[in-house]
PDB file of C-alpha atoms in Angstrom:
ATOM      1  CA  MET A  28      54.436  18.476 -30.484  1.00 48.00           C
ATOM      2  CA  THR A  29      52.264  19.000 -33.386  1.00 48.00           C
ATOM      3  CA  SER A  30      49.405  21.626 -34.052  1.00 48.00           C
ATOM      4  CA  TYR A  31      48.189  19.697 -36.956  1.00 51.00           C
ATOM      5  CA  VAL A  32      44.412  18.651 -36.954  1.00 50.00           C
ATOM      6  CA  GLU A  33      43.559  16.241 -39.762  1.00 54.00           C
ATOM      7  CA  GLY A  34      46.266  18.152 -41.725  1.00 53.00           C
ATOM      8  CA  TYR A  35      45.450  21.707 -41.072  1.00 65.00           C
ATOM      9  CA  PRO A  36      47.805  23.867 -38.895  1.00 87.00           C
ATOM     10  CA  VAL A  37      46.726  26.069 -36.200  1.00 95.00           C
ATOM     11  CA  LYS A  38      46.178  29.585 -37.723  1.00 96.00           C
ATOM     12  CA  ALA A  39      47.714  32.095 -35.431  1.00 98.00           C
ATOM     13  CA  LEU A  40      47.592  35.793 -35.700  1.00 98.00           C
ATOM     14  CA  ILE A  41      50.076  38.061 -33.790  1.00 98.00           C
ATOM     15  CA  ILE A  42      48.947  41.683 -33.415  1.00 98.00           C
ATOM     16  CA  GLU A  43      51.898  43.409 -31.813  1.00 96.00           C
ATOM     17  CA  ASP A  44      53.881  46.738 -32.988  1.00 94.00           C
ATOM     18  CA  SER A  45      57.257  45.387 -31.328  1.00 94.00           C
ATOM     19  CA  ALA A  46      59.372  43.496 -33.834  1.00 95.00           C
ATOM     20  CA  ILE A  47      61.498  41.848 -31.044  1.00 95.00           C
ATOM     21  CA  GLU A  48      58.166  40.387 -29.434  1.00 95.00           C
ATOM     22  CA  THR A  49      56.865  39.423 -32.875  1.00 97.00           C
ATOM     23  CA  MET A  50      60.051  37.647 -33.530  1.00 96.00           C
ATOM     24  CA  VAL A  51      59.878  35.773 -30.255  1.00 96.00           C
ATOM     25  CA  LEU A  52      56.368  34.855 -30.190  1.00 97.00           C
ATOM     26  CA  SER A  53      56.600  33.378 -33.715  1.00 96.00           C
ATOM     27  CA  ALA A  54      59.666  31.505 -32.866  1.00 96.00           C
ATOM     28  CA  MET A  55      57.460  29.726 -30.012  1.00 96.00           C
ATOM     29  CA  LEU A  56      54.800  29.172 -32.401  1.00 96.00           C
ATOM     30  CA  ARG A  57      56.697  27.577 -34.858  1.00 94.00           C
ATOM     31  CA  LYS A  58      57.882  24.922 -32.193  1.00 93.00           C
ATOM     32  CA  PHE A  59      54.147  23.829 -32.463  1.00 93.00           C
ATOM     33  CA  HIS A  60      53.964  24.099 -36.332  1.00 92.00           C
ATOM     34  CA  CYS A  61      51.619  26.901 -36.322  1.00 95.00           C
ATOM     35  CA  GLU A  62      50.676  29.008 -39.394  1.00 96.00           C
ATOM     36  CA  ILE A  63      51.619  32.651 -38.473  1.00 97.00           C
ATOM     37  CA  SER A  64      50.211  36.075 -39.811  1.00 98.00           C
ATOM     38  CA  THR A  65      51.083  39.222 -37.973  1.00 98.00           C
ATOM     39  CA  ALA A  66      49.698  42.672 -37.946  1.00 98.00           C
ATOM     40  CA  LYS A  67      51.619  45.697 -36.508  1.00 97.00           C
ATOM     41  CA  ASN A  68      48.516  47.486 -34.971  1.00 97.00           C
ATOM     42  CA  GLY A  69      44.816  46.935 -34.286  1.00 97.00           C
ATOM     43  CA  LYS A  70      43.734  48.355 -37.559  1.00 98.00           C
ATOM     44  CA  GLU A  71      45.826  46.193 -39.738  1.00 98.00           C
ATOM     45  CA  ALA A  72      44.487  43.317 -37.840  1.00 98.00           C
ATOM     46  CA  VAL A  73      40.892  44.443 -38.397  1.00 98.00           C
ATOM     47  CA  GLN A  74      41.513  44.731 -42.094  1.00 98.00           C
ATOM     48  CA  MET A  75      42.483  41.395 -42.313  1.00 98.00           C
ATOM     49  CA  PHE A  76      39.200  40.143 -41.011  1.00 97.00           C
ATOM     50  CA  LEU A  77      37.471  42.439 -43.154  1.00 97.00           C
ATOM     51  CA  GLU A  78      39.144  40.976 -45.959  1.00 97.00           C
ATOM     52  CA  GLY A  79      37.718  37.543 -44.960  1.00 96.00           C
ATOM     53  CA  LYS A  80      40.834  35.994 -43.285  1.00 97.00           C
ATOM     54  CA  LYS A  81      40.282  33.479 -40.663  1.00 95.00           C
ATOM     55  CA  PHE A  82      41.976  32.529 -37.623  1.00 97.00           C
ATOM     56  CA  ASP A  83      41.938  29.935 -34.953  1.00 96.00           C
ATOM     57  CA  ILE A  84      43.837  32.010 -32.437  1.00 97.00           C
ATOM     58  CA  ILE A  85      44.903  35.770 -31.862  1.00 98.00           C
ATOM     59  CA  PHE A  86      47.713  37.032 -29.560  1.00 98.00           C
ATOM     60  CA  CYS A  87      47.253  40.531 -29.077  1.00 97.00           C
ATOM     61  CA  ASP A  88      49.310  43.326 -27.403  1.00 96.00           C
ATOM     62  CA  LYS A  89      47.488  46.006 -25.669  1.00 94.00           C
ATOM     63  CA  ASP A  90      49.341  49.349 -26.464  1.00 91.00           C
ATOM     64  CA  MET A  91      49.711  49.974 -30.121  1.00 92.00           C
ATOM     65  CA  PRO A  92      49.758  53.024 -32.333  1.00 89.00           C
ATOM     66  CA  ILE A  93      47.022  53.797 -34.506  1.00 94.00           C
ATOM     67  CA  MET A  94      44.620  51.278 -32.835  1.00 96.00           C
ATOM     68  CA  SER A  95      45.169  49.557 -29.558  1.00 95.00           C
ATOM     69  CA  GLY A  96      44.747  45.936 -28.747  1.00 96.00           C
ATOM     70  CA  PRO A  97      41.264  46.357 -26.831  1.00 96.00           C
ATOM     71  CA  GLU A  98      39.874  48.533 -29.612  1.00 97.00           C
ATOM     72  CA  ALA A  99      40.558  46.136 -32.237  1.00 97.00           C
ATOM     73  CA  ILE A 100      39.292  43.190 -30.258  1.00 97.00           C
ATOM     74  CA  GLU A 101      35.887  45.073 -29.786  1.00 96.00           C
ATOM     75  CA  LYS A 102      35.818  45.472 -33.621  1.00 97.00           C
ATOM     76  CA  ILE A 103      36.906  41.938 -34.438  1.00 97.00           C
ATOM     77  CA  ARG A 104      34.228  40.470 -32.018  1.00 96.00           C
ATOM     78  CA  ALA A 105      31.552  42.950 -33.560  1.00 95.00           C
ATOM     79  CA  LEU A 106      32.477  41.312 -37.016  1.00 96.00           C
ATOM     80  CA  GLY A 107      30.931  38.198 -35.574  1.00 94.00           C
ATOM     81  CA  GLU A 108      34.443  36.642 -34.711  1.00 94.00           C
ATOM     82  CA  ILE A 109      32.994  35.098 -31.670  1.00 91.00           C
ATOM     83  CA  HIS A 110      34.886  31.419 -31.849  1.00 90.00           C
ATOM     84  CA  VAL A 111      38.367  32.670 -32.639  1.00 95.00           C
ATOM     85  CA  LYS A 112      40.208  32.529 -29.437  1.00 96.00           C
ATOM     86  CA  ILE A 113      41.704  35.846 -28.191  1.00 97.00           C
ATOM     87  CA  VAL A 114      44.465  36.054 -25.736  1.00 97.00           C
ATOM     88  CA  GLY A 115      45.594  39.283 -24.586  1.00 96.00           C
ATOM     89  CA  VAL A 116      49.048  39.927 -23.751  1.00 95.00           C
ATOM     90  CA  SER A 117      50.937  42.950 -22.110  1.00 91.00           C
ATOM     91  CA  VAL A 118      53.704  43.774 -19.893  1.00 82.00           C
ATOM     92  CA  GLY A 119      51.841  46.620 -17.946  1.00 69.00           C
ATOM     93  CA  ASP A 120      49.243  46.434 -15.082  1.00 67.00           C
ATOM     94  CA  ASN A 121      45.779  47.137 -15.596  1.00 79.00           C
ATOM     95  CA  ALA A 122      45.929  45.525 -18.809  1.00 89.00           C
ATOM     96  CA  GLN A 123      44.186  42.645 -17.960  1.00 91.00           C
ATOM     97  CA  GLU A 124      41.105  44.550 -17.113  1.00 91.00           C
ATOM     98  CA  ALA A 125      41.123  46.431 -20.344  1.00 92.00           C
ATOM     99  CA  PHE A 126      41.118  43.154 -22.225  1.00 94.00           C
ATOM    100  CA  MET A 127      38.602  41.309 -20.256  1.00 92.00           C
ATOM    101  CA  ARG A 128      36.135  44.173 -20.795  1.00 92.00           C
ATOM    102  CA  VAL A 129      36.287  43.672 -24.549  1.00 93.00           C
ATOM    103  CA  GLY A 130      35.723  40.049 -24.749  1.00 91.00           C
ATOM    104  CA  VAL A 131      39.214  38.161 -24.800  1.00 95.00           C
ATOM    105  CA  ASP A 132      39.350  34.494 -23.786  1.00 95.00           C
ATOM    106  CA  GLU A 133      42.522  34.780 -21.734  1.00 95.00           C
ATOM    107  CA  PHE A 134      45.092  37.151 -20.569  1.00 95.00           C
ATOM    108  CA  VAL A 135      48.850  36.318 -20.551  1.00 95.00           C
ATOM    109  CA  PRO A 136      51.450  38.552 -18.944  1.00 92.00           C
ATOM    110  CA  LYS A 137      54.564  39.299 -20.979  1.00 91.00           C
ATOM    111  CA  PRO A 138      57.019  37.990 -21.399  1.00 92.00           C
ATOM    112  CA  MET A 139      55.362  34.911 -22.523  1.00 92.00           C
ATOM    113  CA  LYS A 140      56.642  31.400 -21.863  1.00 93.00           C
ATOM    114  CA  LEU A 141      56.878  28.747 -24.181  1.00 94.00           C
ATOM    115  CA  ASP A 142      54.932  26.012 -21.854  1.00 94.00           C
ATOM    116  CA  VAL A 143      52.161  28.666 -21.475  1.00 96.00           C
ATOM    117  CA  VAL A 144      51.897  29.119 -25.331  1.00 96.00           C
ATOM    118  CA  GLY A 145      52.056  25.407 -25.778  1.00 95.00           C
ATOM    119  CA  ALA A 146      49.212  24.920 -23.663  1.00 95.00           C
ATOM    120  CA  ILE A 147      46.877  27.514 -25.136  1.00 96.00           C
ATOM    121  CA  ILE A 148      47.745  25.959 -28.375  1.00 95.00           C
ATOM    122  CA  GLN A 149      46.798  22.370 -27.308  1.00 93.00           C
ATOM    123  CA  GLU A 150      43.461  23.881 -26.092  1.00 92.00           C
ATOM    124  CA  VAL A 151      42.860  25.139 -29.437  1.00 93.00           C
ATOM    125  CA  ILE A 152      43.668  21.942 -31.055  1.00 91.00           C
ATOM    126  CA  LYS A 153      41.206  20.035 -28.806  1.00 89.00           C
ATOM    127  CA  LYS A 154      38.334  22.522 -29.698  1.00 87.00           C
ATOM    128  CA  LYS A 155      39.265  22.040 -33.440  1.00 84.00           C
ATOM    129  CA  LYS A 156      39.153  18.351 -33.300  1.00 83.00           C
ATOM    130  CA  ASN A 157      35.736  18.466 -31.194  1.00 82.00           C
ATOM    131  CA  ASN A 158      34.577  20.613 -33.874  1.00 75.00           C
ATOM    132  CA  GLU A 159      35.538  18.297 -36.784  1.00 67.00           C
ATOM    133  CA  THR A 160      33.643  15.271 -34.964  1.00 59.00           C
ATOM    134  CA  VAL A 161      30.407  17.179 -34.513  1.00 52.00           C
TER     135      VAL A 161
ATOM    136  CA  MET B  21      71.293  25.868 -23.356  1.00 40.00           C
ATOM    137  CA  ALA B  22      71.142  25.671 -27.227  1.00 45.00           C
ATOM    138  CA  ALA B  23      73.336  23.249 -28.755  1.00 48.00           C
ATOM    139  CA  THR B  24      73.914  25.698 -31.482  1.00 53.00           C
ATOM    140  CA  MET B  25      75.779  28.207 -29.582  1.00 57.00           C
ATOM    141  CA  LYS B  26      79.389  27.764 -28.807  1.00 62.00           C
ATOM    142  CA  LEU B  27      81.086  27.239 -25.116  1.00 62.00           C
ATOM    143  CA  GLY B  28      82.733  30.560 -25.234  1.00 65.00           C
ATOM    144  CA  THR B  29      79.465  32.587 -25.930  1.00 72.00           C
ATOM    145  CA  LEU B  30      77.339  30.601 -23.447  1.00 76.00           C
ATOM    146  CA  GLY B  31      80.084  31.436 -20.704  1.00 79.00           C
ATOM    147  CA  HIS B  32      79.722  35.172 -21.741  1.00 79.00           C
ATOM    148  CA  ALA B  33      75.991  34.626 -21.425  1.00 83.00           C
ATOM    149  CA  ALA B  34      76.393  33.006 -18.019  1.00 85.00           C
ATOM    150  CA  SER B  35      78.413  35.877 -16.769  1.00 86.00           C
ATOM    151  CA  MET B  36      75.757  38.255 -17.904  1.00 89.00           C
ATOM    152  CA  LEU B  37      73.183  36.105 -15.811  1.00 88.00           C
ATOM    153  CA  SER B  38      75.176  36.140 -12.633  1.00 86.00           C
ATOM    154  CA  THR B  39      75.553  39.645 -12.656  1.00 88.00           C
ATOM    155  CA  GLY B  40      71.936  40.406 -12.962  1.00 89.00           C
ATOM    156  CA  LEU B  41      72.462  42.053 -16.134  1.00 92.00           C
ATOM    157  CA  LEU B  42      70.072  39.322 -17.771  1.00 92.00           C
ATOM    158  CA  ASP B  43      67.591  37.057 -16.202  1.00 92.00           C
ATOM    159  CA  GLU B  44      66.036  33.584 -16.808  1.00 91.00           C
ATOM    160  CA  GLN B  45      64.294  34.827 -19.931  1.00 93.00           C
ATOM    161  CA  PHE B  46      67.449  35.099 -21.865  1.00 93.00           C
ATOM    162  CA  GLN B  47      68.057  31.264 -21.248  1.00 91.00           C
ATOM    163  CA  LYS B  48      64.321  30.604 -22.437  1.00 92.00           C
ATOM    164  CA  LEU B  49      65.250  32.690 -25.591  1.00 92.00           C
ATOM    165  CA  LEU B  50      68.496  30.340 -26.035  1.00 91.00           C
ATOM    166  CA  LEU B  51      66.055  27.317 -25.867  1.00 91.00           C
ATOM    167  CA  LEU B  52      64.233  28.594 -28.882  1.00 93.00           C
ATOM    168  CA  GLN B  53      67.203  28.373 -31.053  1.00 90.00           C
ATOM    169  CA  ASP B  54      67.606  25.311 -33.032  1.00 87.00           C
ATOM    170  CA  GLY B  55      68.986  23.857 -36.249  1.00 85.00           C
ATOM    171  CA  SER B  56      66.092  25.084 -38.035  1.00 85.00           C
ATOM    172  CA  ASP B  57      66.642  28.625 -36.956  1.00 87.00           C
ATOM    173  CA  PRO B  58      70.308  28.803 -36.132  1.00 87.00           C
ATOM    174  CA  ASN B  59      70.480  32.631 -36.056  1.00 90.00           C
ATOM    175  CA  PHE B  60      67.433  33.363 -33.895  1.00 93.00           C
ATOM    176  CA  VAL B  61      69.161  34.456 -30.846  1.00 92.00           C
ATOM    177  CA  ALA B  62      71.846  36.640 -32.820  1.00 93.00           C
ATOM    178  CA  GLU B  63      68.925  38.344 -34.874  1.00 95.00           C
ATOM    179  CA  THR B  64      66.797  38.924 -31.848  1.00 95.00           C
ATOM    180  CA  ILE B  65      69.425  40.505 -29.769  1.00 94.00           C
ATOM    181  CA  THR B  66      70.681  42.609 -32.733  1.00 96.00           C
ATOM    182  CA  LEU B  67      67.177  43.833 -33.206  1.00 96.00           C
ATOM    183  CA  PHE B  68      67.166  44.516 -29.294  1.00 97.00           C
ATOM    184  CA  CYS B  69      70.083  46.685 -29.441  1.00 96.00           C
ATOM    185  CA  GLU B  70      69.277  48.603 -32.710  1.00 96.00           C
ATOM    186  CA  ASP B  71      65.662  49.188 -31.396  1.00 96.00           C
ATOM    187  CA  GLY B  72      67.069  50.383 -28.001  1.00 97.00           C
ATOM    188  CA  GLU B  73      69.362  52.882 -29.459  1.00 97.00           C
ATOM    189  CA  ARG B  74      66.723  54.291 -31.336  1.00 97.00           C
ATOM    190  CA  THR B  75      64.380  54.654 -28.626  1.00 97.00           C
ATOM    191  CA  ILE B  76      67.122  56.106 -26.269  1.00 98.00           C
ATOM    192  CA  GLY B  77      67.408  58.833 -29.185  1.00 97.00           C
ATOM    193  CA  GLU B  78      63.733  59.413 -29.310  1.00 97.00           C
ATOM    194  CA  LEU B  79      63.533  59.616 -25.704  1.00 98.00           C
ATOM    195  CA  THR B  80      66.336  62.367 -25.783  1.00 97.00           C
ATOM    196  CA  LYS B  81      64.411  64.322 -28.221  1.00 97.00           C
ATOM    197  CA  GLN B  82      61.113  64.179 -26.402  1.00 97.00           C
ATOM    198  CA  LEU B  83      62.577  65.325 -23.142  1.00 97.00           C
ATOM    199  CA  ASP B  84      64.495  68.203 -24.781  1.00 96.00           C
ATOM    200  CA  LYS B  85      61.101  69.761 -25.919  1.00 96.00           C
ATOM    201  CA  ARG B  86      59.844  72.878 -23.919  1.00 94.00           C
ATOM    202  CA  CYS B  87      56.381  71.077 -23.507  1.00 96.00           C
ATOM    203  CA  VAL B  88      57.120  67.327 -22.943  1.00 97.00           C
ATOM    204  CA  ASN B  89      54.228  64.951 -24.058  1.00 97.00           C
ATOM    205  CA  PHE B  90      54.747  62.400 -21.180  1.00 97.00           C
ATOM    206  CA  ASP B  91      52.166  59.983 -22.725  1.00 95.00           C
ATOM    207  CA  GLU B  92      54.456  59.886 -25.815  1.00 95.00           C
ATOM    208  CA  VAL B  93      57.477  59.492 -23.723  1.00 97.00           C
ATOM    209  CA  ALA B  94      55.800  56.657 -21.916  1.00 95.00           C
ATOM    210  CA  ALA B  95      54.751  54.844 -25.074  1.00 93.00           C
ATOM    211  CA  PHE B  96      58.475  54.782 -25.972  1.00 95.00           C
ATOM    212  CA  VAL B  97      59.539  53.475 -22.802  1.00 96.00           C
ATOM    213  CA  HIS B  98      56.846  51.035 -22.545  1.00 93.00           C
ATOM    214  CA  LYS B  99      58.083  49.564 -26.024  1.00 92.00           C
ATOM    215  CA  LEU B 100      61.558  49.442 -24.683  1.00 96.00           C
ATOM    216  CA  GLU B 101      60.266  47.770 -21.458  1.00 94.00           C
ATOM    217  CA  GLY B 102      58.543  45.096 -23.400  1.00 93.00           C
ATOM    218  CA  GLY B 103      61.673  44.322 -25.552  1.00 94.00           C
ATOM    219  CA  SER B 104      63.892  44.043 -22.596  1.00 96.00           C
ATOM    220  CA  ALA B 105      61.459  41.755 -20.795  1.00 94.00           C
ATOM    221  CA  THR B 106      61.434  39.694 -23.788  1.00 94.00           C
ATOM    222  CA  VAL B 107      65.048  39.173 -24.226  1.00 95.00           C
ATOM    223  CA  GLY B 108      65.652  39.039 -20.440  1.00 95.00           C
ATOM    224  CA  ALA B 109      67.647  42.419 -20.120  1.00 96.00           C
ATOM    225  CA  GLN B 110      66.494  42.837 -16.462  1.00 95.00           C
ATOM    226  CA  ARG B 111      68.073  45.710 -15.682  1.00 96.00           C
ATOM    227  CA  VAL B 112      66.869  47.632 -18.617  1.00 97.00           C
ATOM    228  CA  LYS B 113      63.609  46.362 -17.793  1.00 96.00           C
ATOM    229  CA  ASN B 114      63.654  47.527 -14.259  1.00 96.00           C
ATOM    230  CA  THR B 115      64.882  50.992 -15.088  1.00 97.00           C
ATOM    231  CA  CYS B 116      62.075  51.383 -17.587  1.00 97.00           C
ATOM    232  CA  ILE B 117      59.741  50.511 -15.025  1.00 95.00           C
ATOM    233  CA  GLN B 118      61.093  53.291 -12.878  1.00 97.00           C
ATOM    234  CA  PHE B 119      60.992  55.712 -15.778  1.00 98.00           C
ATOM    235  CA  LEU B 120      57.348  55.094 -16.261  1.00 96.00           C
ATOM    236  CA  GLU B 121      56.624  56.147 -12.763  1.00 96.00           C
ATOM    237  CA  PHE B 122      58.184  59.367 -13.384  1.00 98.00           C
ATOM    238  CA  CYS B 123      56.148  59.672 -16.745  1.00 97.00           C
ATOM    239  CA  LYS B 124      52.943  59.102 -14.528  1.00 96.00           C
ATOM    240  CA  GLU B 125      54.122  61.726 -12.334  1.00 97.00           C
ATOM    241  CA  LYS B 126      54.826  64.107 -15.398  1.00 97.00           C
ATOM    242  CA  SER B 127      58.298  64.693 -13.691  1.00 97.00           C
ATOM    243  CA  ARG B 128      60.624  65.827 -16.274  1.00 97.00           C
ATOM    244  CA  ASP B 129      63.505  65.921 -13.835  1.00 97.00           C
ATOM    245  CA  GLY B 130      62.866  62.482 -12.770  1.00 97.00           C
ATOM    246  CA  CYS B 131      62.450  61.469 -16.319  1.00 98.00           C
ATOM    247  CA  LEU B 132      65.749  62.987 -17.266  1.00 98.00           C
ATOM    248  CA  LYS B 133      67.611  61.294 -14.618  1.00 98.00           C
ATOM    249  CA  THR B 134      66.301  58.072 -15.181  1.00 98.00           C
ATOM    250  CA  LEU B 135      67.144  58.506 -18.904  1.00 98.00           C
ATOM    251  CA  ASP B 136      70.843  58.669 -17.816  1.00 98.00           C
ATOM    252  CA  THR B 137      70.634  55.521 -15.911  1.00 98.00           C
ATOM    253  CA  LEU B 138      68.780  53.848 -18.859  1.00 98.00           C
ATOM    254  CA  ARG B 139      71.596  55.008 -21.223  1.00 98.00           C
ATOM    255  CA  VAL B 140      74.097  53.594 -18.794  1.00 97.00           C
ATOM    256  CA  VAL B 141      72.451  50.036 -18.374  1.00 97.00           C
ATOM    257  CA  PHE B 142      71.438  49.661 -22.037  1.00 98.00           C
ATOM    258  CA  TYR B 143      74.677  50.486 -23.384  1.00 97.00           C
ATOM    259  CA  ASP B 144      76.241  48.079 -20.848  1.00 96.00           C
ATOM    260  CA  VAL B 145      73.908  45.186 -21.999  1.00 96.00           C
ATOM    261  CA  SER B 146      74.110  46.168 -25.516  1.00 96.00           C
ATOM    262  CA  GLY B 147      77.972  46.224 -25.732  1.00 95.00           C
ATOM    263  CA  LYS B 148      78.283  42.922 -23.864  1.00 94.00           C
ATOM    264  CA  PHE B 149      75.555  41.432 -26.295  1.00 93.00           C
ATOM    265  CA  LYS B 150      77.539  42.793 -29.402  1.00 93.00           C
ATOM    266  CA  ALA B 151      80.901  41.210 -27.650  1.00 91.00           C
ATOM    267  CA  MET B 152      79.095  37.967 -27.389  1.00 90.00           C
ATOM    268  CA  LEU B 153      77.956  38.025 -31.100  1.00 89.00           C
ATOM    269  CA  GLN B 154      81.098  38.843 -32.242  1.00 89.00           C
ATOM    270  CA  LEU B 155      82.803  35.867 -30.248  1.00 87.00           C
ATOM    271  CA  GLU B 156      80.109  33.609 -31.566  1.00 84.00           C
ATOM    272  CA  GLN B 157      80.948  34.656 -35.350  1.00 84.00           C
ATOM    273  CA  GLN B 158      84.593  34.402 -34.695  1.00 85.00           C
ATOM    274  CA  GLN B 159      84.420  30.835 -33.362  1.00 82.00           C
ATOM    275  CA  ALA B 160      81.934  30.009 -36.256  1.00 80.00           C
ATOM    276  CA  GLU B 161      84.763  31.247 -38.762  1.00 82.00           C
ATOM    277  CA  ALA B 162      87.402  29.350 -36.806  1.00 82.00           C
ATOM    278  CA  THR B 163      85.541  26.039 -37.134  1.00 78.00           C
ATOM    279  CA  LYS B 164      85.034  26.433 -40.889  1.00 72.00           C
TER     280      LYS B 164
END
């Protein structure tokens, strides 16, 4: 399955403090040929946006040191990044509510499944294609 | 199952699945391995074993303190819960869930008892993972 749109790969940012979970999600995203960037906590992620980096999709964990996922998402959206698709991911209860409150587009419980990741990437590609033709 | 894993290792994994040590998430992990990423499973489970050992060490230290910070304890357990869920280490994950309940209750005794259980289930699965990787390596050497 390709995630190329007119030669451009889907740019994905993983915000996750667990190296194992980053490794596994990265392996899934590589199946869809995504260009992958990672941040170990919310603060690193916000810094990337302050440096002008752009992404098509963010997968964001909830509980991280220094800055949590919901806090980072609030700041990222406040920077004007309203079009980037943000997926909140967590293994705990109550995470969905915390994410939806700050404006994520979707919540997916951990562990993430390949077909779920694939469906999300396909949505992003479709949106990119629609934006290209406008 | 991943074509790049040897039959012996797959048999090892199958026995861990049938005893409930692992769940179907581990099978999904195997499917992520392919020719372009032939060491993916080995690297992931090695990292799980190393991280898990570090976390258990930290939990022991935290619960040894006179004044236990249960939020900090919960943060470590939560991380191990996530990692174990990701690799399919079902018993470790379930023990972490129980552990988090005792953290919520701020029960030092409950946490200490569950840490003992966590040690047993973690070292059981990590020992079997290491044996599986050793077998995989031996089989790879034998086919060279």
